[in-house]
Coordinates of C-alpha atoms and ligand atoms in Angstrom, one line a residue:
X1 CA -25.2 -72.4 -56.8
X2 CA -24.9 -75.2 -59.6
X3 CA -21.3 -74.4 -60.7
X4 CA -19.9 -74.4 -57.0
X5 CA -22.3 -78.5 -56.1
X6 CA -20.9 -79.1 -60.0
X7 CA -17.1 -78.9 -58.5
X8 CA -17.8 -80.4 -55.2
X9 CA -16.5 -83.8 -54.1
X10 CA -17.8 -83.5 -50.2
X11 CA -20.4 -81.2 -49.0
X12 CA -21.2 -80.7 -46.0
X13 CA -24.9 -78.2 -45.1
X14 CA -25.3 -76.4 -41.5
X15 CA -28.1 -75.6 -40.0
X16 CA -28.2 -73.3 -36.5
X17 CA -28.4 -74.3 -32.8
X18 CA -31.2 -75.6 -31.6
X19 CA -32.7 -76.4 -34.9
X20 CA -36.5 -75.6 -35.9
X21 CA -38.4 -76.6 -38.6
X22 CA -37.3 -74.4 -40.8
X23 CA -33.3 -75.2 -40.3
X24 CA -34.3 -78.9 -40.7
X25 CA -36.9 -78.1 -43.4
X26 CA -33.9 -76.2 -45.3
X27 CA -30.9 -78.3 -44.6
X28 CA -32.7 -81.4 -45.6
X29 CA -34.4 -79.9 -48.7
X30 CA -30.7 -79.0 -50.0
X31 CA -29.6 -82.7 -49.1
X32 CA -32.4 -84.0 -51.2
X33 CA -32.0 -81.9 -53.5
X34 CA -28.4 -82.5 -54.1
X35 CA -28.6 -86.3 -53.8
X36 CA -30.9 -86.2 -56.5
X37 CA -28.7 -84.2 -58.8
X38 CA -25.8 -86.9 -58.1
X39 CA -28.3 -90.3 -58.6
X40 CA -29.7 -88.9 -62.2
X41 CA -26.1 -89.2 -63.7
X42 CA -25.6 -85.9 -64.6
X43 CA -21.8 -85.9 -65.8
X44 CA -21.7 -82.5 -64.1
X45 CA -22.6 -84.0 -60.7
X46 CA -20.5 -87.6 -60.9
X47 CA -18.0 -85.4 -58.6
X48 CA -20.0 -85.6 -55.9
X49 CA -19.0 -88.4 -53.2
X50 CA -20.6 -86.9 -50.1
X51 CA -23.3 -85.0 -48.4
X52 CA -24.0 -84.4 -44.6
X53 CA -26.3 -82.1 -42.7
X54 CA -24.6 -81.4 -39.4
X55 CA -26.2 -79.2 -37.1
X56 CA -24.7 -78.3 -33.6
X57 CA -27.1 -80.1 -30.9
X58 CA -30.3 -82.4 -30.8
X59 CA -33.2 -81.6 -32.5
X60 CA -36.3 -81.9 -31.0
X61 CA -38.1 -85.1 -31.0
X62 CA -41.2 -84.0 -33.2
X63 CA -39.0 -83.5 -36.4
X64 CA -37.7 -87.8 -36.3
X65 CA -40.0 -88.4 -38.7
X66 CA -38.7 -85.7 -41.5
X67 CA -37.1 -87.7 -44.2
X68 CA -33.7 -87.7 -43.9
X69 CA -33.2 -86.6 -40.1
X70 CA -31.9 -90.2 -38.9
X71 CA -29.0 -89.4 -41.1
X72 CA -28.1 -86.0 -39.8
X73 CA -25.2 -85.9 -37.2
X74 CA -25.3 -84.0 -34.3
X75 CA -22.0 -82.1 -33.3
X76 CA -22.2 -82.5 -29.7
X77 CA -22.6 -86.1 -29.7
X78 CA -19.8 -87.2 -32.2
X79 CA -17.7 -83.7 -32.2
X80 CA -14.5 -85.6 -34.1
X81 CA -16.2 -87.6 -36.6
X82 CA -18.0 -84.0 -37.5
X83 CA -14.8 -82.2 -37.2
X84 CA -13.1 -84.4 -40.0
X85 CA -16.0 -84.1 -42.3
X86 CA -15.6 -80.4 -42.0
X87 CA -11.9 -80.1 -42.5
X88 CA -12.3 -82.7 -45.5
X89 CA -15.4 -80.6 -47.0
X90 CA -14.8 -78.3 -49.9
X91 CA -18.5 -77.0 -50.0
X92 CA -19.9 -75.9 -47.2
X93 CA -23.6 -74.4 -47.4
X94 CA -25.3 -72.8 -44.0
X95 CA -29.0 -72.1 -44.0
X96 CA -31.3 -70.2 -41.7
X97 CA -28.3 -68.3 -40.0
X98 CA -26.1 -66.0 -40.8
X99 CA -23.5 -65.5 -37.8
X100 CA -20.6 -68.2 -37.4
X101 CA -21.8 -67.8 -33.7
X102 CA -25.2 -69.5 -34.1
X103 CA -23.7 -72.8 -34.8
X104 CA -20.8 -72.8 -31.6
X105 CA -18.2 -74.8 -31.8
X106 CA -18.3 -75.7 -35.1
X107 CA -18.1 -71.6 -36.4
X108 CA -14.5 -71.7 -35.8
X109 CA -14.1 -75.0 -37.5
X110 CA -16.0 -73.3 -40.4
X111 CA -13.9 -70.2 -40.2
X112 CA -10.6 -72.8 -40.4
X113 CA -11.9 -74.5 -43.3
X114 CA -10.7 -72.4 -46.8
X115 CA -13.3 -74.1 -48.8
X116 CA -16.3 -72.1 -50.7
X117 CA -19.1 -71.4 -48.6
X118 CA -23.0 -70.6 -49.8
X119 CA -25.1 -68.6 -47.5
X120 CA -28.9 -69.4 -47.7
X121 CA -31.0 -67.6 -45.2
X122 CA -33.9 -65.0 -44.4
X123 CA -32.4 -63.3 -40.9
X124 CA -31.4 -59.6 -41.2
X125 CA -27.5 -59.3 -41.0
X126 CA -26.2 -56.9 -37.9
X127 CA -22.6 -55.0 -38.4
X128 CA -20.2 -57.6 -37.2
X129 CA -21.6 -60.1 -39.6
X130 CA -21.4 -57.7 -42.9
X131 CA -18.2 -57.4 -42.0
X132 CA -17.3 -61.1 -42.9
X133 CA -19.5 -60.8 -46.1
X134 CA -17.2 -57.6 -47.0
X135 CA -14.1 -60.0 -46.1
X136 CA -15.6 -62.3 -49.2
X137 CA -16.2 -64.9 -46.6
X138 CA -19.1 -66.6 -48.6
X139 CA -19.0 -67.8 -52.2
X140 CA -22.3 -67.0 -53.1
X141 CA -25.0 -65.1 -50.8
X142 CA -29.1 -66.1 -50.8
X143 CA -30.0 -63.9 -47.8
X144 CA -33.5 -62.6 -48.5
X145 CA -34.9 -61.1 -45.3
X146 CA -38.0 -61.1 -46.9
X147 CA -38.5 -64.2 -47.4
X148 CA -40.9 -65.9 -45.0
X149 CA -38.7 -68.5 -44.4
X150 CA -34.9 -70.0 -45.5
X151 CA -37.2 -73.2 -47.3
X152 CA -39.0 -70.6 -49.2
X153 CA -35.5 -69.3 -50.6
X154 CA -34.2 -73.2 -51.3
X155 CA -37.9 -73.6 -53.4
X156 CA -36.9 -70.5 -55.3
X157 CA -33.4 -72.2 -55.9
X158 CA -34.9 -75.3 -56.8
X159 CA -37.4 -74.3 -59.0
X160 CA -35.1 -71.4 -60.7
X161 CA -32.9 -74.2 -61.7
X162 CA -35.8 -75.9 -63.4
X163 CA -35.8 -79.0 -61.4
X164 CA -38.3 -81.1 -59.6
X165 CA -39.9 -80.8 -56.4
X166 CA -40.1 -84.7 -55.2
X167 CA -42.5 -85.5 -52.5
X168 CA -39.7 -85.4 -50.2
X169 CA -38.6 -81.9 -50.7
X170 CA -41.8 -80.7 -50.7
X171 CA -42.4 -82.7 -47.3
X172 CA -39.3 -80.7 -45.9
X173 CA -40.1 -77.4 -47.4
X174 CA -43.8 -77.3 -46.6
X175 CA -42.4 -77.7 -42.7
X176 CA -40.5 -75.2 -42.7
X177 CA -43.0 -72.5 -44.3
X178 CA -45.5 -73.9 -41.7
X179 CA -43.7 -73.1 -38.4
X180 CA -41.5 -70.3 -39.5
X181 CA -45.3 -68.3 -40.2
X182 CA -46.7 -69.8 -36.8
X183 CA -48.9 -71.9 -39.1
X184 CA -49.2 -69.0 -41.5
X185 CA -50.2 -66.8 -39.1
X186 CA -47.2 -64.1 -39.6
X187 CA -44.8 -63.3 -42.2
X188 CA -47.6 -64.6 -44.5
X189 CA -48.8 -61.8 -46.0
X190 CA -47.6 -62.2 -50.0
X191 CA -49.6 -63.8 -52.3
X192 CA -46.8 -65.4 -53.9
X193 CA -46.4 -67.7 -50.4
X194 CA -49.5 -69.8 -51.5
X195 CA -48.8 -70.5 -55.0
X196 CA -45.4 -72.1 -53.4
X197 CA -48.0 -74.1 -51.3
X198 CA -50.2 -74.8 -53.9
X199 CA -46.8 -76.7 -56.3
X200 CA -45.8 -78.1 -52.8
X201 CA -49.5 -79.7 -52.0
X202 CA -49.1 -80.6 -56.1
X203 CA -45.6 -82.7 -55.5
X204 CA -46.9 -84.4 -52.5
X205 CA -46.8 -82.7 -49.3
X206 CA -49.3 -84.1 -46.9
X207 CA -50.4 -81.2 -45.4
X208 CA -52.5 -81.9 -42.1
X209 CA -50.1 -84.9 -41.7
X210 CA -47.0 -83.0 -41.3
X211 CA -49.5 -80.9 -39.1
X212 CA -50.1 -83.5 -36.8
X213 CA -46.7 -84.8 -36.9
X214 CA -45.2 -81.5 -35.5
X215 CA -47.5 -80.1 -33.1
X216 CA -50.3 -82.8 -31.7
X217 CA -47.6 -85.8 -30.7
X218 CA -46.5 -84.2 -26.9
X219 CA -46.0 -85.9 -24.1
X220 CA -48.1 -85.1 -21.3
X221 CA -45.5 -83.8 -19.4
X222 CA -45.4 -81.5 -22.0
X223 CA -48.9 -80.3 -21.6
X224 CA -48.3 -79.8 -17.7
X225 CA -45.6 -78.0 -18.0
X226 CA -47.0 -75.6 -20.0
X227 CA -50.1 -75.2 -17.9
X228 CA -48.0 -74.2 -14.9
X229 CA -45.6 -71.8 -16.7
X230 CA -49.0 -70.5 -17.8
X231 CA -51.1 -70.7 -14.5
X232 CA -47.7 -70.3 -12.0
X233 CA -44.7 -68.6 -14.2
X234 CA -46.7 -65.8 -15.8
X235 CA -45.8 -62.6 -14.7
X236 CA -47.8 -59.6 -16.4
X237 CA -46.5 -55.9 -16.8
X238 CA -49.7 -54.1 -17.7
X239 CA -48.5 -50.6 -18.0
X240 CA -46.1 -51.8 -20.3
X241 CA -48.1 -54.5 -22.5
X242 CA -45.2 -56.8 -21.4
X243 CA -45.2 -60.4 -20.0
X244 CA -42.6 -62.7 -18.8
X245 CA -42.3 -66.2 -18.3
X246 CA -39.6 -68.0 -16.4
X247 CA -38.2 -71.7 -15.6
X248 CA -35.8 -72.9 -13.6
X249 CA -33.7 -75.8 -14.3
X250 CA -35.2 -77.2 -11.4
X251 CA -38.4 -76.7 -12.6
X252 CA -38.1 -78.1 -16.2
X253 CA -37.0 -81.1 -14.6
X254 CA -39.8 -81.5 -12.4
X255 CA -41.9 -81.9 -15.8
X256 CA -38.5 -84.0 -17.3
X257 CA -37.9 -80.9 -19.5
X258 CA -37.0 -82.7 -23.2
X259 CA -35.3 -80.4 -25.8
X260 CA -38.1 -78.6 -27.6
X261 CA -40.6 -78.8 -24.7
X262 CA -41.4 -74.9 -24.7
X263 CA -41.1 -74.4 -28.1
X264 CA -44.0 -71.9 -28.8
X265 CA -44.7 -71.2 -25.5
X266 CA -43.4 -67.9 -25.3
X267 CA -46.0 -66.9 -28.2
X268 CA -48.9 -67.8 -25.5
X269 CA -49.1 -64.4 -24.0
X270 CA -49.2 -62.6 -26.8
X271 CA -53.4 -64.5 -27.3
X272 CA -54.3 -62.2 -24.4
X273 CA -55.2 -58.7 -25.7
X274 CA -53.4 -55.8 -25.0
X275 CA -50.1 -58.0 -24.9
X276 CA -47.8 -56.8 -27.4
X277 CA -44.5 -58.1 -26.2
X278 CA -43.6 -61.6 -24.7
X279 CA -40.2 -62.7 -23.1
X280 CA -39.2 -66.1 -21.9
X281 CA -36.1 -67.1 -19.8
X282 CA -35.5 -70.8 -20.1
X283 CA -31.9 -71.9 -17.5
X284 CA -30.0 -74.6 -18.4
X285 CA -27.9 -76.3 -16.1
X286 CA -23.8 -75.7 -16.2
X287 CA -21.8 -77.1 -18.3
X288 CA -19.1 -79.2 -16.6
X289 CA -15.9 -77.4 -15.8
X290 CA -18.1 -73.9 -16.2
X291 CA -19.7 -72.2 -13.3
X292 CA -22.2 -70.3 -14.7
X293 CA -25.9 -71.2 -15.8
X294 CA -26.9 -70.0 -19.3
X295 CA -30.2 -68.2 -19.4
X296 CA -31.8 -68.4 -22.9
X297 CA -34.3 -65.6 -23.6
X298 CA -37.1 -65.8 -26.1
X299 CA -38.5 -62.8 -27.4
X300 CA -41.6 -62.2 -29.1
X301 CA -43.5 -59.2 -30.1
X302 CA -46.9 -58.0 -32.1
X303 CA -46.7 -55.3 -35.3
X304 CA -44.0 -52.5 -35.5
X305 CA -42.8 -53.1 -31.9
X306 CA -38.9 -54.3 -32.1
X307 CA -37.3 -56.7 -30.2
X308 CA -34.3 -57.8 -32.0
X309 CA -32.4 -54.4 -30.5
X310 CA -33.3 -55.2 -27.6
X311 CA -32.0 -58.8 -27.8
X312 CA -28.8 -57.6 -29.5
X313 CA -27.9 -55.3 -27.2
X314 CA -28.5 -56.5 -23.7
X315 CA -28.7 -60.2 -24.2
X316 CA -25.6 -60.8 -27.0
X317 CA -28.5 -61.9 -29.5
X318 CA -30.9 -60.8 -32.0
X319 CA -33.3 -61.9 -34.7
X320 CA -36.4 -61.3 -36.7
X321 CA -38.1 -57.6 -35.3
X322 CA -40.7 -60.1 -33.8
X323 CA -39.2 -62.9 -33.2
X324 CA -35.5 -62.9 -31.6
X325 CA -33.3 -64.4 -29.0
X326 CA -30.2 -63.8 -26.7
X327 CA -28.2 -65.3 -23.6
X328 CA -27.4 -64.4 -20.5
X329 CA -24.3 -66.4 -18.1
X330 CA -25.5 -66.3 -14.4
X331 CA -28.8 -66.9 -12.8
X332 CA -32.6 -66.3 -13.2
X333 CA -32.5 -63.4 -11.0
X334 CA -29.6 -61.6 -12.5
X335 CA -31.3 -62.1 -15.8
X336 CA -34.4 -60.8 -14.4
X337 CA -32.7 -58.1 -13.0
X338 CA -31.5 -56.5 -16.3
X339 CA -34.7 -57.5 -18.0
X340 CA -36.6 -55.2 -15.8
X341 CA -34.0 -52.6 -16.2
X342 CA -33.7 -52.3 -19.6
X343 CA -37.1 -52.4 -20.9
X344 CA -38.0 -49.4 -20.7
X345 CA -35.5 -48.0 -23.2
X346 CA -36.8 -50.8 -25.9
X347 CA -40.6 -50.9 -25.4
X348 CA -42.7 -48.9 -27.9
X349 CA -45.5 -48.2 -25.8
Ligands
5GP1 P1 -36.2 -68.5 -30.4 O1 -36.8 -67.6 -29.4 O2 -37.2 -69.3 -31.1 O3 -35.1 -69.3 -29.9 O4 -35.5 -67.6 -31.5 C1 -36.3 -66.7 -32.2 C2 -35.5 -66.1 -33.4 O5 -34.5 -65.3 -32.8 C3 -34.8 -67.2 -34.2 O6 -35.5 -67.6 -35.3 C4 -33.5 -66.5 -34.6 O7 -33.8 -65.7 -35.8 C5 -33.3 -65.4 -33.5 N1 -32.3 -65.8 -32.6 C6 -32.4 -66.6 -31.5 N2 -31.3 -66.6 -30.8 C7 -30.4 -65.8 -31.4 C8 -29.1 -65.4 -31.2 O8 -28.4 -65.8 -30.2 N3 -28.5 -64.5 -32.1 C9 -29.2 -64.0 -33.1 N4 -28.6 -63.2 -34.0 N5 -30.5 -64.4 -33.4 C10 -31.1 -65.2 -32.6
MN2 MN1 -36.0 -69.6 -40.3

């Protein structure tokens, strides 16, 4: 990792769509991190003129205080200044994705750019994306499914190289360990999780602030609009140990739907017992000059229950085997339609 930042003049670090706190946790760590390799005068790292986190759309309002985010640039809103800094790069590093495809537009940009390439992430690779490993499409490869999150691998990078966790980085990576482990309430078994905690708490991180800062500031509407998706949307498949929730565009916009609004609420069903899986369809108004809605599916699941199959088959996703997602073009009902006609075949019951 050292030798390919030691012979970088720009980098540029990409996180996936519809970034979490992980993606931003990661991408910003690795910014920090960098930055301070450059400012302590290292000869090694005198090279260096820029770094940039570019990630494909908005983030959602609860990570603005994260140090660094003002200074990450969003795709969709300045598509050409990103597009040069891309094409000019000759490092780029992606974390917390491993498929060109999670980042849209800017995958075939990637794909167009020759430069070295660093893969940081935790997500299990399907076929198609081996294949571009196999190609020798990355430089260097940190994919540790095991990991409970891609800031867990950037602390092992970090630390391996001997260098300091600053408050910041700590900041960043303690968010990302935080809501990748639903508050360290999955994928939180190892021991060796809490001694990272322990030398993050140690550099600085405020714990119950970044806490507060990610999941008590909501807007009301916010609130609401989870109470009726709750109370209204909620449909429950007892034979199967399966619930659904669905809005419509219309609907999100009756609570003035702001990116991020529903994150977590697909996991809601899964507090009622004897609810093992959990799918949410979320539409999203066309795009202009396309017909079709896009249906984004959440899917969630308890123990040694699969859905990433399920997600990669019928809805052109796929994931974590608990946590995955997918896509459908066309409406609510169609979406619904296939939902209740495949899952049978995917449901461990
Ligand atoms: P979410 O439901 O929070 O949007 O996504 C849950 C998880 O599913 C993400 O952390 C990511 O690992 C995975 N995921 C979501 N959408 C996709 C997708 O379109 N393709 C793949 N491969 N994984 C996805
Ligand atoms: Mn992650």
């Amino acid at each position: 990792m050292k030798e390919l930042i030691e012979q970088a003049k720009h980098i540029v670090i990409f996180t996936h769509m519809a970034p979490d706190g992980d993606a931003m946790g990661s991408s910003l760590a690795l910014k920090h991190w960098i930055s301070n390799l450059r400012n302590t005068g290292i000869p090694e790292y005198r090279n260096i003129e820029s770094i940039h986190v570019i990630v494909p759309n908005a983030f959602p309002a609860f990570f603005n205080w994260m140090p660094g985010s003002a200074q990450i640039l969003i795709y969709e809103k300045e598509p050409q200044r990103c597009n040069t800094l891309i094409s000019e790069a000759d490092l780029i590093i992606c974390t917390d994705f491993n498929d060109p495809k999670r980042i849209g537009p800017m995958g075939d940009k990637m794909l167009a750019n020759p430069c070295k390439k660093i893969l940081i992430d935790h997500h299990i690779m399907d076929e198609r994306v081996r294949g571009l490993v196999d190609e020798g499409f990355w430089s260097e490869i940190h994919s540790h499914p095991e990991a409970s999150s891609s800031c867990e691998i950037v602390y092992e990078l970090i630390t391996n190289d001997g260098l300091r966790i600053t408050n910041e980085i700590a900041t960043c990576i303690y968010t990302g360990l935080m809501t990748d482990t639903g508050n360290f309430s999955y994928n939180s078994t190892r021991a060796e999780l809490y001694d990272i905690i322990a030398s993050l708490l140690r550099a600085g991180a405020k714990k119950d602030e970044i806490y507060n800062a990610v999941f008590n500031q909501y807007s009301t509407d916010r609130i609401r609009l989870t109470g009726y998706a709750l109370y209204r949307k909620m449909r429950i498949y007892p034979e199967y140990h399966l619930a659904l929730i669905t809005l419509s565009a219309d609907e999100l916009e009756r609570y003035h739907y702001q990116i991020g609004d529903t994150e977590g609420l697909v996991n809601m069903p899964l507090q009622i017992a004897d609810v093992f899986y959990s799918v949410y369809m979320r539409e999203e108004r066309p795009k202009p000059g396309t017909p079709k809605a896009r249906i984004r599916i959440s899917f969630r699941s308890q123990g040694d229950r699969p859905v990433n199959i399920w997600a990669s088959e019928i809805f052109h996703g796929g994931g974590h085997m608990n946590a995955s997602g997918g896509e459908l073009f066309g409406t609510l009902e169609q979406a619904v339609a296939l939902f209740e006609k495949s899952f049978k075949n995917y449901l461990k019951i």
